[in-house]
Amino acid sequence: MTELLFRDDAYLKSATARVLDVQDGVVTLDRTIFYPLGGGQPGDTGFIIRDNGERVAVTDTRKGAGPGTVAHHLAAGATSPEVGEAVGLEIDWDRRYALMRLHTALHVMSCVVIAPVTGGNIAPDKARLDFDVDIALLDAERIAGGTNELITRAVATETVWITDAELDARPELVKTMSVQPPRGAGRIRLLRIPDIDLQPCGGTHVANIAEIGGIQVLRIRNEGKRNKRVEISLKG
Ligand SMILES: [Zn+2]
């Protein structure tokens, strides 16, 4: 198991850990601040710092093969740390923080466009949600204006845990049809933006929606019968 430090504190930029396993340039640690690809949010990049000071680049982070593990993918040809070694961790914070702001912005936008969400993706420079809705109902100015108005409320985000049974009793919480929340662990993590949004999400978010600053709609496009895509970026 890898302890997921970003779950309790998404603002950790560095930490220490111990190497549990190394296989073909993939490192497993006992704890990590690196978010693994999932829920439309890409995996973190950064460095593993060896006890001799050598900085080894992590080019991608994925869910590991073992249950509850995280796979840190090293740059091709990099020297791997050794099993048992105490290492330092450092994520590319500018990239991650942009992802956190855009990710949280999508939560807010999903409360402005009232329609089932059929997909979504986040990159450091832009993010998108796909909706099952008549494209004529999607107006760029109204979406940006409505989202930015909610952002000015500057409310703190909260993490809430509920049981599988509680989620079953409230199916309306699951807005994203393409990404069902992970089951079986007995409890499910929700992101709550008070009076705005509440939905299952395992990603990393900003502590206060004011940190998003504001968004702009880059484009609205037809990507299929049930996929009307709204692409956004951070403003300024
Ligand atoms: Zn989220």
Coordinates of C-alpha atoms and ligand atoms in Angstrom, one line a residue:
M1 CA 0.0 0.0 0.0
T2 CA 1.1 3.6 -0.7
E3 CA -0.1 6.2 1.8
L4 CA -1.7 9.0 -0.3
L5 CA -0.5 12.2 1.4
F6 CA -2.3 14.4 -1.2
R7 CA -5.6 13.1 0.0
D8 CA -5.3 15.0 3.3
D9 CA -3.2 17.8 2.0
A10 CA -3.2 18.7 -1.7
Y11 CA -0.7 21.5 -1.0
L12 CA 2.2 19.3 -0.1
K13 CA 5.0 20.2 -2.5
S14 CA 7.7 17.9 -1.0
A15 CA 7.9 15.0 1.4
T16 CA 10.1 12.1 2.4
A17 CA 9.3 8.4 1.7
R18 CA 10.9 4.9 1.5
V19 CA 11.3 2.8 -1.6
L20 CA 9.2 -0.4 -1.5
D21 CA 9.8 -1.7 -5.0
V22 CA 11.6 -0.9 -8.2
Q23 CA 10.6 -2.6 -11.5
D24 CA 11.7 -1.5 -15.0
G25 CA 11.9 2.2 -14.1
V26 CA 8.8 2.2 -12.1
V27 CA 9.1 3.0 -8.4
T28 CA 6.7 2.2 -5.6
L29 CA 6.9 4.1 -2.3
D30 CA 5.4 3.7 1.1
R31 CA 3.9 7.2 0.9
T32 CA 3.5 9.8 -1.9
I33 CA 2.5 13.3 -2.8
F34 CA 2.3 12.4 -6.5
Y35 CA -1.3 12.1 -7.7
P36 CA -1.8 9.1 -10.1
L37 CA -3.8 9.6 -13.3
G38 CA -7.5 9.2 -12.7
G39 CA -10.8 10.9 -12.9
G40 CA -9.7 13.0 -15.8
Q41 CA -6.7 14.5 -13.9
P42 CA -3.3 13.6 -15.2
G43 CA -0.6 12.1 -13.1
D44 CA 2.0 14.3 -11.4
T45 CA 5.5 14.9 -12.6
G46 CA 8.5 15.9 -10.5
F47 CA 11.6 14.4 -8.8
I48 CA 12.6 11.6 -6.5
I49 CA 15.7 12.8 -4.7
R50 CA 18.1 10.0 -3.7
D51 CA 20.0 9.9 -0.5
N52 CA 23.2 10.9 -2.4
G53 CA 21.4 14.0 -3.6
E54 CA 20.8 12.8 -7.2
R55 CA 17.5 14.1 -8.6
V56 CA 15.7 11.5 -10.7
A57 CA 12.9 12.8 -12.9
V58 CA 9.4 11.3 -12.5
T59 CA 7.7 11.8 -15.9
D60 CA 4.3 10.3 -15.0
T61 CA 2.4 8.8 -12.1
R62 CA -0.2 6.0 -12.5
K63 CA -2.1 3.7 -10.3
G64 CA 0.2 0.7 -9.5
A65 CA -0.4 -2.9 -10.3
G66 CA -0.7 -3.9 -6.6
P67 CA -3.9 -2.9 -4.7
G68 CA -3.6 0.7 -3.3
T69 CA -0.2 1.3 -4.8
V70 CA 1.1 4.2 -6.9
A71 CA 3.6 3.8 -9.7
H72 CA 6.1 6.6 -10.2
H73 CA 7.5 6.3 -13.8
L74 CA 11.1 7.5 -14.1
A75 CA 12.6 9.1 -17.2
A76 CA 14.1 6.6 -19.6
G77 CA 17.6 5.7 -18.7
A78 CA 17.4 7.3 -15.2
T79 CA 19.2 5.6 -12.3
S80 CA 16.6 4.0 -10.1
P81 CA 16.8 4.3 -6.3
E82 CA 17.2 1.1 -4.4
V83 CA 14.6 -0.8 -2.4
G84 CA 14.7 0.4 1.2
E85 CA 16.3 3.7 0.3
A86 CA 15.0 6.9 2.0
V87 CA 14.2 9.4 -0.7
G88 CA 12.9 12.9 -1.0
L89 CA 9.9 13.7 -3.2
E90 CA 9.2 16.9 -5.0
I91 CA 6.3 17.5 -7.4
D92 CA 6.2 20.0 -10.2
W93 CA 4.0 22.4 -8.2
D94 CA 3.2 25.0 -10.8
R95 CA 1.8 22.3 -13.1
R96 CA -0.1 20.6 -10.2
Y97 CA -1.5 23.9 -8.9
A98 CA -2.8 24.8 -12.4
L99 CA -4.5 21.3 -12.5
M100 CA -6.0 21.9 -9.1
R101 CA -7.4 25.3 -10.1
L102 CA -8.8 23.9 -13.4
H103 CA -10.2 20.8 -11.7
T104 CA -12.0 22.8 -9.1
A105 CA -13.3 25.1 -11.9
L106 CA -14.9 22.1 -13.6
H107 CA -16.8 21.3 -10.4
V108 CA -18.2 24.9 -10.3
M109 CA -19.0 24.9 -14.1
S110 CA -20.9 21.6 -13.7
C111 CA -23.3 23.6 -11.5
V112 CA -23.8 26.2 -14.2
V113 CA -24.5 23.8 -17.0
I114 CA -27.3 21.7 -15.7
A115 CA -27.0 18.5 -17.8
P116 CA -25.6 15.0 -17.4
V117 CA -21.8 14.9 -17.7
T118 CA -20.6 12.3 -20.2
G119 CA -16.8 13.0 -20.0
G120 CA -14.1 15.3 -18.9
N121 CA -10.4 15.9 -19.0
I122 CA -7.9 18.3 -17.3
A123 CA -4.6 19.5 -18.7
P124 CA -2.3 22.1 -17.2
D125 CA -3.4 24.8 -19.7
K126 CA -7.1 23.8 -20.3
A127 CA -9.9 21.6 -19.2
R128 CA -13.2 20.3 -20.6
L129 CA -16.5 18.7 -19.7
D130 CA -18.8 16.9 -22.1
F131 CA -22.5 17.2 -21.6
D132 CA -25.5 15.2 -22.9
V133 CA -27.4 18.3 -23.9
D134 CA -28.8 20.3 -26.9
I135 CA -25.8 22.3 -28.1
A136 CA -28.1 25.3 -28.7
L137 CA -28.5 25.6 -24.9
L138 CA -24.7 26.0 -24.4
D139 CA -23.8 29.7 -24.5
A140 CA -20.1 30.5 -23.9
E141 CA -20.8 33.9 -22.3
R142 CA -23.4 32.6 -20.0
I143 CA -21.3 29.7 -18.9
A144 CA -18.2 31.8 -18.2
G145 CA -20.3 34.5 -16.5
G146 CA -22.2 32.1 -14.3
T147 CA -19.0 30.2 -13.3
N148 CA -17.1 33.4 -12.5
E149 CA -20.0 34.7 -10.5
L150 CA -20.0 31.6 -8.3
I151 CA -16.2 31.8 -8.0
T152 CA -16.6 35.3 -6.4
R153 CA -18.4 33.7 -3.5
A154 CA -14.9 32.6 -2.4
V155 CA -16.1 29.6 -0.3
A156 CA -13.8 27.0 1.2
T157 CA -14.0 23.5 -0.3
E158 CA -14.5 20.5 1.9
T159 CA -13.7 16.8 1.8
V160 CA -16.6 14.5 2.9
W161 CA -16.6 10.8 3.3
I162 CA -19.8 8.7 2.9
T163 CA -20.5 5.0 2.9
D164 CA -21.4 3.0 -0.3
A165 CA -24.9 2.6 1.2
E166 CA -25.3 6.4 1.7
L167 CA -24.3 6.9 -1.9
D168 CA -26.7 4.3 -3.2
A169 CA -29.4 6.2 -1.3
R170 CA -28.5 9.5 -3.1
P171 CA -27.8 8.5 -6.8
E172 CA -28.3 12.1 -7.8
L173 CA -24.8 12.8 -6.4
V174 CA -23.2 11.0 -9.4
K175 CA -23.2 13.5 -12.2
T176 CA -20.5 12.1 -14.3
M177 CA -21.9 9.1 -16.1
S178 CA -18.6 8.0 -17.5
V179 CA -16.7 7.9 -14.2
Q180 CA -18.4 5.9 -11.5
P181 CA -17.0 6.4 -8.1
P182 CA -14.7 3.6 -6.8
R183 CA -16.6 1.0 -4.9
G184 CA -15.7 -1.7 -2.5
A185 CA -13.5 0.2 -0.1
G186 CA -16.7 0.8 1.9
R187 CA -16.4 4.6 1.8
I188 CA -16.4 7.1 -0.9
R189 CA -14.7 10.5 -1.0
L190 CA -16.8 13.5 -2.0
L191 CA -15.8 17.1 -2.7
R192 CA -18.2 19.7 -1.3
I193 CA -18.3 23.3 -2.4
P194 CA -20.9 24.6 0.1
D195 CA -24.1 25.7 -1.6
I196 CA -22.6 25.0 -5.0
D197 CA -21.5 21.4 -5.6
L198 CA -21.3 18.0 -3.9
Q199 CA -20.1 14.9 -5.8
P200 CA -17.8 11.9 -5.6
C201 CA -14.2 12.9 -6.5
G202 CA -10.8 11.5 -5.7
G203 CA -8.8 14.4 -7.3
T204 CA -6.9 17.3 -5.9
H205 CA -8.7 20.7 -5.4
V206 CA -7.9 24.2 -4.2
A207 CA -8.8 25.0 -0.6
N208 CA -10.9 28.0 -1.6
I209 CA -12.6 28.5 -5.0
A210 CA -11.3 32.1 -5.0
E211 CA -7.9 30.6 -5.9
I212 CA -9.4 29.7 -9.4
G213 CA -9.4 33.4 -10.1
G214 CA -11.7 33.1 -13.1
I215 CA -12.2 31.2 -16.2
Q216 CA -12.9 31.8 -19.9
V217 CA -14.7 29.5 -22.3
L218 CA -12.3 28.6 -25.2
R219 CA -14.8 26.8 -27.3
I220 CA -18.0 24.8 -27.5
R221 CA -18.0 21.9 -29.9
N222 CA -20.1 19.0 -31.0
E223 CA -18.2 15.7 -30.2
G224 CA -21.1 13.4 -30.8
K225 CA -24.7 12.7 -30.0
R226 CA -24.2 12.8 -26.3
N227 CA -21.0 14.8 -26.1
K228 CA -21.3 18.5 -26.4
R229 CA -17.9 19.7 -25.2
V230 CA -17.2 22.9 -23.3
E231 CA -13.5 23.7 -23.1
I232 CA -12.2 26.3 -20.6
S233 CA -8.9 27.9 -19.4
L234 CA -8.0 30.0 -16.5
K235 CA -8.4 33.8 -17.1
G236 CA -5.4 36.0 -17.5
Ligands
ZN1 ZN -12.8 16.8 -8.2

